[in-house]
C-alpha positions as protocol buffer text, in pm:
chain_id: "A"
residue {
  index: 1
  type: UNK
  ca { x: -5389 y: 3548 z: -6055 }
}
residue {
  index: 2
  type: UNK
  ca { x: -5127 y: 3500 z: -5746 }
}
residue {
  index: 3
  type: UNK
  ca { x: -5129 y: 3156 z: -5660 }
}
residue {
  index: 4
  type: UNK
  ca { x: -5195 y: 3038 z: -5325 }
}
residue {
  index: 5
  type: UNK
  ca { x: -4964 y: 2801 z: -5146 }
}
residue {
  index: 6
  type: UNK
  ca { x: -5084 y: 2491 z: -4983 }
}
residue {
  index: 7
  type: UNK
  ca { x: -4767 y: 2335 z: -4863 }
}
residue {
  index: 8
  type: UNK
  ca { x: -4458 y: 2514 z: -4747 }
}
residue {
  index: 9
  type: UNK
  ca { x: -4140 y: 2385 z: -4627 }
}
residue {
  index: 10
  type: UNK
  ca { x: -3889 y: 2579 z: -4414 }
}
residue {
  index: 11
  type: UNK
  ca { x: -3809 y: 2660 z: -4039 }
}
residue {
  index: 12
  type: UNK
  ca { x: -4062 y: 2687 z: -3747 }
}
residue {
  index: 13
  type: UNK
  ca { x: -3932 y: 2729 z: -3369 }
}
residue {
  index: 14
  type: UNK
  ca { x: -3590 y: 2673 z: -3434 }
}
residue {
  index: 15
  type: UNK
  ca { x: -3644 y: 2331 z: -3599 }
}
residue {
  index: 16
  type: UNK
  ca { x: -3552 y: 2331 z: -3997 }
}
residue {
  index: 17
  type: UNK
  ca { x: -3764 y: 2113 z: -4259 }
}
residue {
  index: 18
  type: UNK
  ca { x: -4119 y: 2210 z: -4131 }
}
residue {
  index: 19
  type: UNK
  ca { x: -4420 y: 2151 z: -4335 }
}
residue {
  index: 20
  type: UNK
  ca { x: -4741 y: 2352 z: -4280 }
}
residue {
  index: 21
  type: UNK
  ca { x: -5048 y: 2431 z: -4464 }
}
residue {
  index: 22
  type: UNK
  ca { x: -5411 y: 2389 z: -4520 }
}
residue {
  index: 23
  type: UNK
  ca { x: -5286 y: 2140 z: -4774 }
}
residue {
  index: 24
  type: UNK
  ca { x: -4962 y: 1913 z: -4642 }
}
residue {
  index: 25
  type: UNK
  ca { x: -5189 y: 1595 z: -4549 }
}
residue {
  index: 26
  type: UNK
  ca { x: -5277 y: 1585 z: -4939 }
}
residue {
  index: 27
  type: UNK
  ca { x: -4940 y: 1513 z: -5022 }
}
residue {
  index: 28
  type: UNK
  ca { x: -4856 y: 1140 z: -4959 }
}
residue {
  index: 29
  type: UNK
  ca { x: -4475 y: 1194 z: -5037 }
}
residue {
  index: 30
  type: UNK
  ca { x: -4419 y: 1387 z: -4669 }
}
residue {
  index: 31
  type: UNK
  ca { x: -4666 y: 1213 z: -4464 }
}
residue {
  index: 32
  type: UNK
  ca { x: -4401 y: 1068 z: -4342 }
}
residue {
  index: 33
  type: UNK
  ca { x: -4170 y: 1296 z: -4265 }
}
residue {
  index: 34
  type: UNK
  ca { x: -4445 y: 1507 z: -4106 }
}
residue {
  index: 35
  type: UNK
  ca { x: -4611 y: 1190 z: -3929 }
}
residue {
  index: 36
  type: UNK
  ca { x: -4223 y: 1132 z: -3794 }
}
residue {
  index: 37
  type: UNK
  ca { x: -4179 y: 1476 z: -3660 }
}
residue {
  index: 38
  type: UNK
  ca { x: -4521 y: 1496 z: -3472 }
}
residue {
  index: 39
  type: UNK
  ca { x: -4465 y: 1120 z: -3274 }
}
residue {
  index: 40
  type: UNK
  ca { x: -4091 y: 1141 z: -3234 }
}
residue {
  index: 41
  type: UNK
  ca { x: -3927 y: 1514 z: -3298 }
}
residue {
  index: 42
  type: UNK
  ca { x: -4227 y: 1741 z: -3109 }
}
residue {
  index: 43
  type: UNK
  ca { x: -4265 y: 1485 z: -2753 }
}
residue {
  index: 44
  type: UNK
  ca { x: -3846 y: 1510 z: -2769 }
}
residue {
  index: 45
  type: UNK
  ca { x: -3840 y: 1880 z: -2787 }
}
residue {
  index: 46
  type: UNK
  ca { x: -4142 y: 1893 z: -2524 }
}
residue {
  index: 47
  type: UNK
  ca { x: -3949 y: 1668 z: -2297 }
}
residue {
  index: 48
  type: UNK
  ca { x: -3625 y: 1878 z: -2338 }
}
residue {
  index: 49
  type: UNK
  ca { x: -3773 y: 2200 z: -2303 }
}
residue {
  index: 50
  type: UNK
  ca { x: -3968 y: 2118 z: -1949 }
}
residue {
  index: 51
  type: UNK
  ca { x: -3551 y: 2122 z: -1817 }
}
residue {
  index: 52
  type: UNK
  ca { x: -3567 y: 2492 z: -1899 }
}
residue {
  index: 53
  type: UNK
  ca { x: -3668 y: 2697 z: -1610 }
}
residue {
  index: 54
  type: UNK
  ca { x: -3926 y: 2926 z: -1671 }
}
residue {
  index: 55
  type: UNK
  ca { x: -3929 y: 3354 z: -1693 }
}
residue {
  index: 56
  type: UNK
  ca { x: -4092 y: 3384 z: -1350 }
}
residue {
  index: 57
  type: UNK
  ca { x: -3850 y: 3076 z: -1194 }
}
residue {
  index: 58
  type: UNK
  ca { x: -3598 y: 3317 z: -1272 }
}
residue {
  index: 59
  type: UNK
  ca { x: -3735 y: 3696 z: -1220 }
}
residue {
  index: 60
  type: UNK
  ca { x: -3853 y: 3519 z: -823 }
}
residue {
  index: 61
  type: UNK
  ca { x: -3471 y: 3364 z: -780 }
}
residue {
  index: 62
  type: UNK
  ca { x: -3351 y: 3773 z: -891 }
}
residue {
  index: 63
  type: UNK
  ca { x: -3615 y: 3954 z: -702 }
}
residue {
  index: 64
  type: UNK
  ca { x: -3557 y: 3731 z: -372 }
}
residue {
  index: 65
  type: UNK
  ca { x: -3205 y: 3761 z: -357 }
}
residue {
  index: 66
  type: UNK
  ca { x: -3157 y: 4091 z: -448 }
}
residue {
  index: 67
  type: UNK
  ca { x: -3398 y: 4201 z: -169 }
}
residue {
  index: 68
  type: UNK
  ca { x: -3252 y: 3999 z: 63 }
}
residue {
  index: 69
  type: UNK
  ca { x: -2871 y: 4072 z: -33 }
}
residue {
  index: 70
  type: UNK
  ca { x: -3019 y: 4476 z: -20 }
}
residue {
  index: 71
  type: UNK
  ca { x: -3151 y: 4414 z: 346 }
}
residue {
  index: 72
  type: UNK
  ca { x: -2799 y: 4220 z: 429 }
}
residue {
  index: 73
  type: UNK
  ca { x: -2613 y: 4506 z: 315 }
}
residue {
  index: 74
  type: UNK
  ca { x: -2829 y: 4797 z: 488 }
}
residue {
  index: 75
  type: UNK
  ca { x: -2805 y: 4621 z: 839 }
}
residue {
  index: 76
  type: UNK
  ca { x: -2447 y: 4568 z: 822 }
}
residue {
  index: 77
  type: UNK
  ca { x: -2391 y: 4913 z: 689 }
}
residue {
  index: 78
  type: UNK
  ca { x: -2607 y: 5072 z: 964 }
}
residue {
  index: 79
  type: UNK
  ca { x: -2412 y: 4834 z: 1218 }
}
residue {
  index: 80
  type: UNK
  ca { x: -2020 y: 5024 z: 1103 }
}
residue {
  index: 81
  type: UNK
  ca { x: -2140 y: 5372 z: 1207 }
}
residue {
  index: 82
  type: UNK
  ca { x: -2234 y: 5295 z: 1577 }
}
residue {
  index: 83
  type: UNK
  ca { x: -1923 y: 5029 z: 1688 }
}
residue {
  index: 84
  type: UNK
  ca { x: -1697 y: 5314 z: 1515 }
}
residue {
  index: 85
  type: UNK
  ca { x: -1832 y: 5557 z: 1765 }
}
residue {
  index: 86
  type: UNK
  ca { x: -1844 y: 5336 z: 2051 }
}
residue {
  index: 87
  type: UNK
  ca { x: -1527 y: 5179 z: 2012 }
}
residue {
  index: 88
  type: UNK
  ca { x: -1371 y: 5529 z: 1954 }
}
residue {
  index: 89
  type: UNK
  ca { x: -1589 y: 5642 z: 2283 }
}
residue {
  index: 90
  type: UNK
  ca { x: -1454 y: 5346 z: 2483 }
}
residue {
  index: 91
  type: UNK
  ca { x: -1094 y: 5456 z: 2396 }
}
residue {
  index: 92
  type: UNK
  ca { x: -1133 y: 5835 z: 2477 }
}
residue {
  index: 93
  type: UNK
  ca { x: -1245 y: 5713 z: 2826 }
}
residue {
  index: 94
  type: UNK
  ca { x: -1019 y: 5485 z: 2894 }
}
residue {
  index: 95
  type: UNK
  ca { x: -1180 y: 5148 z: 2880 }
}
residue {
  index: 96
  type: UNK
  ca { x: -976 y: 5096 z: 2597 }
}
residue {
  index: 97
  type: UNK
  ca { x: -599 y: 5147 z: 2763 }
}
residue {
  index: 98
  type: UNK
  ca { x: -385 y: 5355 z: 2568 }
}
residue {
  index: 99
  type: UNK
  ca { x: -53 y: 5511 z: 2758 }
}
residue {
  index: 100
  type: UNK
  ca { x: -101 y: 5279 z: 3086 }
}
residue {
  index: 101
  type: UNK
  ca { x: -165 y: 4977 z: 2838 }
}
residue {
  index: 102
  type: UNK
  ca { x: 135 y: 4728 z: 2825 }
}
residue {
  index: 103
  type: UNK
  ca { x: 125 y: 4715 z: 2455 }
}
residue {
  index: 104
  type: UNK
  ca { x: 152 y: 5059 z: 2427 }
}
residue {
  index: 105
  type: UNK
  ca { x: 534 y: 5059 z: 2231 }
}
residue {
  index: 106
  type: UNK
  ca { x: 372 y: 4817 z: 2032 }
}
residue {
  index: 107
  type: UNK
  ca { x: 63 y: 4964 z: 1935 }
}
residue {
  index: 108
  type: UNK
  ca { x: 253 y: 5297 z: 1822 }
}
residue {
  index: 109
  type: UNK
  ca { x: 489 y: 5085 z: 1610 }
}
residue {
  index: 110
  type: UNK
  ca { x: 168 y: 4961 z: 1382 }
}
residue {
  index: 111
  type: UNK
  ca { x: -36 y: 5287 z: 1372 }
}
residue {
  index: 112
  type: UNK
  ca { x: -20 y: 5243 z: 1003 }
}
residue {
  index: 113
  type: UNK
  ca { x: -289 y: 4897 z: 1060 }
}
residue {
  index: 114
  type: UNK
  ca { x: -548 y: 5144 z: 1120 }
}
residue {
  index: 115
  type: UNK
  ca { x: -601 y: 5213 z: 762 }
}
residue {
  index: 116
  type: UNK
  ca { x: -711 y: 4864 z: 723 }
}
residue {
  index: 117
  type: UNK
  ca { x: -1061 y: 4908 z: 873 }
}
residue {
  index: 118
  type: UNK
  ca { x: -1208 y: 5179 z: 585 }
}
residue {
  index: 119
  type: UNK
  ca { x: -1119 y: 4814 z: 354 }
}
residue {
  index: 120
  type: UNK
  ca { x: -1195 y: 4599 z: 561 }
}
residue {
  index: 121
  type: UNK
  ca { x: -1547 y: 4776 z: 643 }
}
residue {
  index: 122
  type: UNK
  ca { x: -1605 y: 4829 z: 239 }
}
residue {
  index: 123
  type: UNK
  ca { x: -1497 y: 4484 z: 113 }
}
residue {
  index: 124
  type: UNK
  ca { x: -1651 y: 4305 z: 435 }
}
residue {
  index: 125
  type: UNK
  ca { x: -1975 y: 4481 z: 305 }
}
residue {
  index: 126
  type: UNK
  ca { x: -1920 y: 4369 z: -41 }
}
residue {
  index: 127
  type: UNK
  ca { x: -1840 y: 4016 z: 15 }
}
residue {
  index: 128
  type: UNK
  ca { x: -2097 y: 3932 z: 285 }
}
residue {
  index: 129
  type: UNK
  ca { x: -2400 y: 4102 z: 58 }
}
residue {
  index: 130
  type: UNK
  ca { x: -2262 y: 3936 z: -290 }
}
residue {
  index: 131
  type: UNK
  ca { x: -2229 y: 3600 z: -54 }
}
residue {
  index: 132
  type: UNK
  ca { x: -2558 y: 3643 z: 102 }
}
residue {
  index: 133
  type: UNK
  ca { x: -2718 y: 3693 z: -238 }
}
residue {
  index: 134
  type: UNK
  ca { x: -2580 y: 3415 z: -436 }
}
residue {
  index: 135
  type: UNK
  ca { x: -2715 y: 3168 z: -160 }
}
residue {
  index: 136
  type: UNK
  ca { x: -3000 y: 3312 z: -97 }
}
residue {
  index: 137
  type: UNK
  ca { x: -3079 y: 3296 z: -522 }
}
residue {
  index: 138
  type: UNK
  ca { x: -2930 y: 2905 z: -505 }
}
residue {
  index: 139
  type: UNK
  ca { x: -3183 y: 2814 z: -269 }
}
residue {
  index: 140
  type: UNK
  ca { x: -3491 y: 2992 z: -416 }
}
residue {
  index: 141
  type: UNK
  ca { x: -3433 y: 2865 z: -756 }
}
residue {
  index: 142
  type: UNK
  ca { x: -3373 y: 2517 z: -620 }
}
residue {
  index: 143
  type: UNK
  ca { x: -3682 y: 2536 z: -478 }
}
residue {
  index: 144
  type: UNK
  ca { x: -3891 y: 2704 z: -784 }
}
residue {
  index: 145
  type: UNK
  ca { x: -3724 y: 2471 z: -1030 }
}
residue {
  index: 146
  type: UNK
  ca { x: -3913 y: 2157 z: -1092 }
}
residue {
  index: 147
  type: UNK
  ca { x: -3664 y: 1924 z: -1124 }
}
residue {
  index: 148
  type: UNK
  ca { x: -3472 y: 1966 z: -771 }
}
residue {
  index: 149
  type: UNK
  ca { x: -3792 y: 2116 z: -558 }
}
residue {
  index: 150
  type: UNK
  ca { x: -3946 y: 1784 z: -455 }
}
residue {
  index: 151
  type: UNK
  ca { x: -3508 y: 1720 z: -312 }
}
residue {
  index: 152
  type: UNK
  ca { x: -3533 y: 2072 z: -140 }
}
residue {
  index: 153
  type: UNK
  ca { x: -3857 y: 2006 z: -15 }
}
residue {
  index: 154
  type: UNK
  ca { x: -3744 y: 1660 z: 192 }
}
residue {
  index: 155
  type: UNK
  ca { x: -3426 y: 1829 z: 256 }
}
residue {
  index: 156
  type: UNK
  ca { x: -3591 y: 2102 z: 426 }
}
residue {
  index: 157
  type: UNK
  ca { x: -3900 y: 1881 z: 614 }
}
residue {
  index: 158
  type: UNK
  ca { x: -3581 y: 1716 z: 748 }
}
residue {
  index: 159
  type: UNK
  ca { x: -3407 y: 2008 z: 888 }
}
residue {
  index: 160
  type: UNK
  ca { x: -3713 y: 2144 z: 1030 }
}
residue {
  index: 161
  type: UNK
  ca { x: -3821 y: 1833 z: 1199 }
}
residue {
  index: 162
  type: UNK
  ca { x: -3505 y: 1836 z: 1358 }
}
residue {
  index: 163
  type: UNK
  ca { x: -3508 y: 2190 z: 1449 }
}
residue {
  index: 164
  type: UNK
  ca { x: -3830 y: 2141 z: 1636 }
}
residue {
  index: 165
  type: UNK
  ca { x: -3715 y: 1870 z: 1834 }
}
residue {
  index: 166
  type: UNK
  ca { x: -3436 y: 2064 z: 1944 }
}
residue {
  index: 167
  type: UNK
  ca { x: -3649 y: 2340 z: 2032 }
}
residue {
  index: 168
  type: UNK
  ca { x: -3875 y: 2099 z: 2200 }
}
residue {
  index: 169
  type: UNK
  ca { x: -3602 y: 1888 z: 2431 }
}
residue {
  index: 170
  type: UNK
  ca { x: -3446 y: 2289 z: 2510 }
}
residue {
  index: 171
  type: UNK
  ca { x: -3735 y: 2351 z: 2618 }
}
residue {
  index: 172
  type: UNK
  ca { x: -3822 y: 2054 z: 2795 }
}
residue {
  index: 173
  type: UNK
  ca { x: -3490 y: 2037 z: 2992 }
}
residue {
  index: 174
  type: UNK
  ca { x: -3554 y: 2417 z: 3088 }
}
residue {
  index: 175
  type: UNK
  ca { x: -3876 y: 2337 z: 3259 }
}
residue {
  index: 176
  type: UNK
  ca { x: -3767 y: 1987 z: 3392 }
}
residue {
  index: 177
  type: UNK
  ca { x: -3406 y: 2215 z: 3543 }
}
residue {
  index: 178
  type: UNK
  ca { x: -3567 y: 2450 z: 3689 }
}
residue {
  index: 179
  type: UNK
  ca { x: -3856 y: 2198 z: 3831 }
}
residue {
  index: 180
  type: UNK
  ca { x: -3664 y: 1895 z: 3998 }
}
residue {
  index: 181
  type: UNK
  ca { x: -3329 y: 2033 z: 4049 }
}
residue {
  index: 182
  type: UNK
  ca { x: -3148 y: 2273 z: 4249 }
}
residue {
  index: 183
  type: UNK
  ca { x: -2819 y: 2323 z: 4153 }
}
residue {
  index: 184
  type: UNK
  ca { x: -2710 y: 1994 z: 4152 }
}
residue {
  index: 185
  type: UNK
  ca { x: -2919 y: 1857 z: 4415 }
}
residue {
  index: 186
  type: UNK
  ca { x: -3266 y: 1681 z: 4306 }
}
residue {
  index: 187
  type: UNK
  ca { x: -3562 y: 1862 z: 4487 }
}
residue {
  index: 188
  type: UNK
  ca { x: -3792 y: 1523 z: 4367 }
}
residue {
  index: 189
  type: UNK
  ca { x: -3563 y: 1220 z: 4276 }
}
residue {
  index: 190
  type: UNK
  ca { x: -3834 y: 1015 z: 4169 }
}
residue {
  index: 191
  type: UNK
  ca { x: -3937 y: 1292 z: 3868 }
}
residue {
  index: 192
  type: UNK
  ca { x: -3580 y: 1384 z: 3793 }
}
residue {
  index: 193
  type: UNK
  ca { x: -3526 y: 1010 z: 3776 }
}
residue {
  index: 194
  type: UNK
  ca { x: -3800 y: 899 z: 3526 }
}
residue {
  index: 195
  type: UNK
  ca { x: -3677 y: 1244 z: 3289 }
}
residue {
  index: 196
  type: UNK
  ca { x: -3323 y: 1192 z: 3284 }
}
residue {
  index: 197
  type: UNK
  ca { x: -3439 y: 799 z: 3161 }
}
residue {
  index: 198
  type: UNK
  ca { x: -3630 y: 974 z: 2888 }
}
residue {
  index: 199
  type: UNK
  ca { x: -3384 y: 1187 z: 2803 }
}
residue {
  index: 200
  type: UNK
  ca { x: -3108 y: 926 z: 2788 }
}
residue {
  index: 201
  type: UNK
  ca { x: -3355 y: 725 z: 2537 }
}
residue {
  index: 202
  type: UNK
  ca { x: -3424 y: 1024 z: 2345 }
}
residue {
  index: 203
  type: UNK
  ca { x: -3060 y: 1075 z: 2302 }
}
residue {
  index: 204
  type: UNK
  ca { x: -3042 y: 707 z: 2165 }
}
């Protein structure tokens, strides 16, 4: 008759010396070894794997950027083809001097610098998306990953608050401008007085 085994000892999730069985509590001689692993080994490797982000931490982070870095490159792309054509438009019709222009001696010296742009246009394109990507992916998985999100969180609550109350005092000043002043003469001094005050203590 095959005998069944109650007790076996070998590796389980990467961690070597592993009893398991319907039968390893009946065996007094690795209690301990087993009691060790489950109150000091198991919470360790719990504790060290929460560091590890996740599968969907990092398909998000890949997803996000690589959208974003796609979009990035489409708008710049679609932005070469029309200042080519206008700027060669504007030449042709003379907004851009040619023979009258002073430079002109110059200019023909260095006709060879216009095989610069095709580069310039290509590796600008590949440099801005790869850029706009890999910060783009920083920030998302900073703000997926556990550990750092509560940071990126205050970090951000503190740029927005100020961003509002930029937008706010803009808009503020706009209205107040256009209310109590005209030009530089105050059309109710009493009003433009009390503001600037407030203004002056906001600045503070």
């Amino acid at each position: 008759n095959p005998t069944r085994a109650t007790c076996i000892i070998g590796e389980s999730d990467e961690s070597l010396y592993q009893f398991q069985g319907p039968g390893c509590k009946s065996y007094p001689q690795i209690n301990n070894t087993m009691n060790y692993y489950e109150t000091e080994v198991l919470p360790a490797q719990i504790s060290i794997m929460k560091f590890f982000p996740e599968k969907w931490m990092l398909i998000m982070t890949a997803v996000v950027s690589i959208v974003t870095g796609s979009l990035v490159a489409i708008i710049t792309a679609s932005a070469y083809i029309p200042s080519a054509i206008h700027t060669v438009l504007k030449f042709r019709c003379g907004v851009i001097p040619s023979l009258k222009d002073p430079y002109f001696l110059k200019y023909r010296k260095n006709l060879v610098n216009q095989t610069y742009m095709i580069g310039a246009m290509f590796w600008g394109l590949i440099v801005t998306t790869a850029m706009v990507t890999i910060l783009v992916a920083i920030v998302v998985f900073l703000l997926v990953y556990p550990p750092t999100r509560r940071y990126v969180i205050g970090i951000a609550a503190q740029v927005l608050g100020i961003v509002v109350t930029i937008l706010l005092r803009t808009v503020l000043c706009m209205f107040f401008l256009k209310t109590a002043y005209a030009g530089f003469y105050r059309k109710m001094p009493a009003f433009a007085n009390a503001f600037m005050f407030c203004i002056e203590c906001w600045n503070m």
